[in-house]
Amino acid sequence: MDKTEILKRVDHTQLKAYATWEDIVKLCDEAIANETASVCVPPTYIKRIHDTYGDKINICTVVGFPLGYSVTEAKVAETKQAIVDGAREIDMVINISHVKNGMYDAVEQEIRALREVCRDHVLKVIIETCYLTEEEKIAMCKAVTNAGADYIKTSTGFGTGGATIEDIRLFKQYIGEGVKIKAAGGISTLEDLEAFMAEGCDRLGTSRAVGLLQ
């Protein structure tokens, strides 16, 4: 598979709690040089990246990350600030506790609330598949679709497991038309990159792709 085509689908990621500005600059410089889809960064760095790089780089950030159990109002506030600071893409974590309690409608309502804030910005919904049963994953496919999000995303990379081919295939069965798929978490080899793309993933969240493809 062509290196350029893979990198165009990569959200070049640095979300470690101890990421320094030097780490972020390295990430951004690599993203620009390799024309990745975006950089996915902590909210605290959005404005500084935007002020430094302007339109040279597409900024993605995370909301309710990584555990998802912030109240909706907090996630809405995070999203609004991220957009003001210069983010164009939002990767939100669902309220996993709601899912485990069978409160699927509440999850859908929360996604709708962030969709309303995002408007013409890209909204990706992290469902953290490692914690969910197949029934719950199917319910989340429907919630993401009904709420009008742009993407369903497998994982934060901070849970007990990451993306699997089996989950991507399940998503394809149950997401609605127009919903894209982002695989993230544990994507660590060139074979992983190619396999997830071959299954139809439109985005890949990883910190390793640039290094693997150099």
GROMACS .gro file of C-alpha atoms in nm:
model
  214
    1MET     CA    1   0.000   0.000   0.000
    2ASP     CA    2   0.128   0.348  -0.089
    3LYS     CA    3   0.299   0.529   0.201
    4THR     CA    4   0.141   0.863   0.112
    5GLU     CA    5  -0.209   0.719   0.110
    6ILE     CA    6  -0.160   0.568   0.455
    7LEU     CA    7  -0.025   0.890   0.606
    8LYS     CA    8  -0.317   1.092   0.468
    9ARG     CA    9  -0.541   0.885   0.696
   10VAL     CA   10  -0.328   0.909   1.010
   11ASP     CA   11  -0.413   1.127   1.309
   12HIS     CA   12  -0.053   1.168   1.428
   13THR     CA   13  -0.100   1.137   1.804
   14GLN     CA   14   0.069   1.255   2.124
   15LEU     CA   15  -0.162   1.233   2.426
   16LYS     CA   16   0.072   1.136   2.705
   17ALA     CA   17   0.012   1.326   3.030
   18TYR     CA   18   0.379   1.431   3.039
   19ALA     CA   19   0.405   1.551   2.678
   20THR     CA   20   0.624   1.861   2.660
   21TRP     CA   21   0.613   2.144   2.408
   22GLU     CA   22   0.925   1.993   2.248
   23ASP     CA   23   0.730   1.669   2.199
   24ILE     CA   24   0.442   1.861   2.042
   25VAL     CA   25   0.671   2.057   1.807
   26LYS     CA   26   0.829   1.730   1.690
   27LEU     CA   27   0.482   1.585   1.632
   28CYS     CA   28   0.365   1.887   1.435
   29ASP     CA   29   0.679   1.910   1.225
   30GLU     CA   30   0.649   1.540   1.137
   31ALA     CA   31   0.281   1.583   1.054
   32ILE     CA   32   0.350   1.872   0.818
   33ALA     CA   33   0.645   1.699   0.651
   34ASN     CA   34   0.448   1.378   0.601
   35GLU     CA   35   0.108   1.536   0.527
   36THR     CA   36  -0.082   1.341   0.791
   37ALA     CA   37  -0.456   1.397   0.830
   38SER     CA   38  -0.407   1.579   1.160
   39VAL     CA   39  -0.223   1.596   1.487
   40CYS     CA   40  -0.421   1.466   1.784
   41VAL     CA   41  -0.308   1.652   2.094
   42PRO     CA   42  -0.409   1.744   2.452
   43PRO     CA   43  -0.645   2.044   2.474
   44THR     CA   44  -0.384   2.246   2.664
   45TYR     CA   45  -0.169   2.269   2.349
   46ILE     CA   46  -0.433   2.362   2.090
   47LYS     CA   47  -0.396   2.739   2.104
   48ARG     CA   48  -0.017   2.731   2.111
   49ILE     CA   49  -0.010   2.500   1.808
   50HIS     CA   50  -0.259   2.720   1.624
   51ASP     CA   51  -0.065   3.036   1.707
   52THR     CA   52   0.262   2.872   1.596
   53TYR     CA   53   0.154   2.687   1.282
   54GLY     CA   54  -0.168   2.854   1.170
   55ASP     CA   55  -0.337   2.678   0.881
   56LYS     CA   56  -0.036   2.458   0.810
   57ILE     CA   57  -0.176   2.192   1.037
   58ASN     CA   58  -0.514   2.033   1.113
   59ILE     CA   59  -0.563   2.012   1.490
   60CYS     CA   60  -0.759   1.729   1.649
   61THR     CA   61  -0.815   1.709   2.024
   62VAL     CA   62  -0.989   1.493   2.282
   63VAL     CA   63  -1.289   1.562   2.507
   64GLY     CA   64  -1.391   1.372   2.820
   65PHE     CA   65  -1.065   1.187   2.782
   66PRO     CA   66  -0.979   0.915   2.862
   67LEU     CA   67  -1.249   0.782   3.097
   68GLY     CA   68  -1.559   0.947   2.952
   69TYR     CA   69  -1.750   0.997   3.274
   70SER     CA   70  -1.746   1.378   3.278
   71VAL     CA   71  -2.097   1.525   3.277
   72THR     CA   72  -2.231   1.642   2.942
   73GLU     CA   73  -2.207   2.008   3.040
   74ALA     CA   74  -1.834   1.969   3.102
   75LYS     CA   75  -1.783   1.797   2.766
   76VAL     CA   76  -1.978   2.073   2.592
   77ALA     CA   77  -1.762   2.338   2.761
   78GLU     CA   78  -1.442   2.151   2.663
   79THR     CA   79  -1.559   2.127   2.305
   80LYS     CA   80  -1.651   2.495   2.280
   81GLN     CA   81  -1.311   2.601   2.416
   82ALA     CA   82  -1.124   2.361   2.189
   83ILE     CA   83  -1.294   2.509   1.884
   84VAL     CA   84  -1.225   2.866   1.999
   85ASP     CA   85  -0.859   2.773   2.047
   86GLY     CA   86  -0.830   2.635   1.693
   87ALA     CA   87  -0.926   2.265   1.689
   88ARG     CA   88  -1.107   2.144   1.378
   89GLU     CA   89  -1.172   1.789   1.494
   90ILE     CA   90  -1.305   1.660   1.825
   91ASP     CA   91  -1.261   1.304   1.952
   92MET     CA   92  -1.507   1.263   2.240
   93VAL     CA   93  -1.526   0.970   2.482
   94ILE     CA   94  -1.876   0.840   2.553
   95ASN     CA   95  -2.004   0.795   2.907
   96ILE     CA   96  -1.913   0.428   2.943
   97SER     CA   97  -2.098   0.405   3.275
   98HIS     CA   98  -2.418   0.500   3.093
   99VAL     CA   99  -2.359   0.219   2.846
  100LYS     CA  100  -2.300  -0.037   3.121
  101ASN     CA  101  -2.623   0.080   3.288
  102GLY     CA  102  -2.815   0.034   2.963
  103MET     CA  103  -2.872   0.410   2.926
  104TYR     CA  104  -2.817   0.412   2.551
  105ASP     CA  105  -3.053   0.706   2.494
  106ALA     CA  106  -2.851   0.921   2.735
  107VAL     CA  107  -2.532   0.843   2.540
  108GLU     CA  108  -2.703   0.937   2.215
  109GLN     CA  109  -2.830   1.263   2.366
  110GLU     CA  110  -2.479   1.353   2.480
  111ILE     CA  111  -2.336   1.289   2.133
  112ARG     CA  112  -2.613   1.508   1.990
  113ALA     CA  113  -2.518   1.787   2.232
  114LEU     CA  114  -2.157   1.782   2.110
  115ARG     CA  115  -2.269   1.753   1.749
  116GLU     CA  116  -2.462   2.076   1.797
  117VAL     CA  117  -2.149   2.251   1.927
  118CYS     CA  118  -1.924   2.109   1.657
  119ARG     CA  119  -2.153   2.210   1.369
  120ASP     CA  120  -1.914   2.210   1.068
  121HIS     CA  121  -1.625   2.062   1.267
  122VAL     CA  122  -1.551   1.690   1.260
  123LEU     CA  123  -1.687   1.487   1.552
  124LYS     CA  124  -1.545   1.142   1.630
  125VAL     CA  125  -1.698   0.927   1.903
  126ILE     CA  126  -1.473   0.696   2.105
  127ILE     CA  127  -1.673   0.403   2.240
  128GLU     CA  128  -1.380   0.219   2.409
  129THR     CA  129  -1.460  -0.126   2.272
  130CYS     CA  130  -1.244  -0.314   2.526
  131TYR     CA  131  -1.505  -0.247   2.796
  132LEU     CA  132  -1.816  -0.330   2.593
  133THR     CA  133  -2.008  -0.644   2.505
  134GLU     CA  134  -2.109  -0.710   2.146
  135GLU     CA  135  -2.463  -0.597   2.225
  136GLU     CA  136  -2.330  -0.271   2.369
  137LYS     CA  137  -2.103  -0.212   2.069
  138ILE     CA  138  -2.401  -0.257   1.835
  139ALA     CA  139  -2.605  -0.014   2.047
  140MET     CA  140  -2.323   0.240   2.024
  141CYS     CA  141  -2.305   0.202   1.646
  142LYS     CA  142  -2.672   0.300   1.640
  143ALA     CA  143  -2.629   0.586   1.887
  144VAL     CA  144  -2.337   0.735   1.691
  145THR     CA  145  -2.536   0.706   1.368
  146ASN     CA  146  -2.857   0.852   1.510
  147ALA     CA  147  -2.674   1.145   1.671
  148GLY     CA  148  -2.511   1.244   1.342
  149ALA     CA  149  -2.145   1.204   1.435
  150ASP     CA  150  -1.888   1.182   1.157
  151TYR     CA  151  -1.688   0.888   1.294
  152ILE     CA  152  -1.707   0.598   1.535
  153LYS     CA  153  -1.369   0.533   1.697
  154THR     CA  154  -1.261   0.215   1.869
  155SER     CA  155  -1.042   0.321   2.158
  156THR     CA  156  -0.860   0.585   2.359
  157GLY     CA  157  -0.537   0.387   2.371
  158PHE     CA  158  -0.556   0.417   2.751
  159GLY     CA  159  -0.794   0.126   2.813
  160THR     CA  160  -0.725  -0.244   2.857
  161GLY     CA  161  -0.726  -0.306   2.482
  162GLY     CA  162  -0.716  -0.129   2.148
  163ALA     CA  163  -0.854  -0.168   1.798
  164THR     CA  164  -0.928  -0.512   1.657
  165ILE     CA  165  -1.020  -0.621   1.309
  166GLU     CA  166  -1.326  -0.799   1.453
  167ASP     CA  167  -1.460  -0.473   1.595
  168ILE     CA  168  -1.408  -0.293   1.264
  169ARG     CA  169  -1.608  -0.562   1.088
  170LEU     CA  170  -1.883  -0.532   1.349
  171PHE     CA  171  -1.894  -0.154   1.301
  172LYS     CA  172  -1.933  -0.194   0.927
  173GLN     CA  173  -2.239  -0.411   0.983
  174TYR     CA  174  -2.418  -0.170   1.214
  175ILE     CA  175  -2.315   0.192   1.147
  176GLY     CA  176  -2.533   0.399   0.920
  177GLU     CA  177  -2.450   0.549   0.584
  178GLY     CA  178  -2.208   0.838   0.612
  179VAL     CA  179  -2.047   0.730   0.941
  180LYS     CA  180  -1.676   0.663   0.901
  181ILE     CA  181  -1.448   0.447   1.114
  182LYS     CA  182  -1.135   0.539   1.308
  183ALA     CA  183  -0.919   0.263   1.453
  184ALA     CA  184  -0.691   0.355   1.744
  185GLY     CA  185  -0.502   0.184   2.021
  186GLY     CA  186  -0.229  -0.072   1.972
  187ILE     CA  187  -0.161   0.002   1.605
  188SER     CA  188   0.211  -0.063   1.616
  189THR     CA  189   0.326  -0.225   1.289
  190LEU     CA  190   0.307  -0.156   0.918
  191GLU     CA  191   0.097  -0.472   0.889
  192ASP     CA  192  -0.151  -0.323   1.138
  193LEU     CA  193  -0.177  -0.001   0.937
  194GLU     CA  194  -0.239  -0.187   0.613
  195ALA     CA  195  -0.485  -0.432   0.769
  196PHE     CA  196  -0.706  -0.165   0.923
  197MET     CA  197  -0.705   0.038   0.603
  198ALA     CA  198  -0.793  -0.272   0.402
  199GLU     CA  199  -1.094  -0.324   0.632
  200GLY     CA  200  -1.220   0.023   0.542
  201CYS     CA  201  -1.095   0.249   0.821
  202ASP     CA  202  -1.091   0.609   0.703
  203ARG     CA  203  -0.866   0.722   0.990
  204LEU     CA  204  -0.597   0.560   1.204
  205GLY     CA  205  -0.498   0.703   1.540
  206THR     CA  206  -0.137   0.622   1.621
  207SER     CA  207   0.190   0.777   1.733
  208ARG     CA  208   0.396   0.525   1.537
  209ALA     CA  209   0.293   0.556   1.171
  210VAL     CA  210   0.546   0.822   1.068
  211GLY     CA  211   0.834   0.626   1.219
  212LEU     CA  212   0.716   0.300   1.064
  213LEU     CA  213   0.691   0.451   0.718
  214GLN     CA  214   1.020   0.643   0.713
   0.00000   0.00000   0.00000
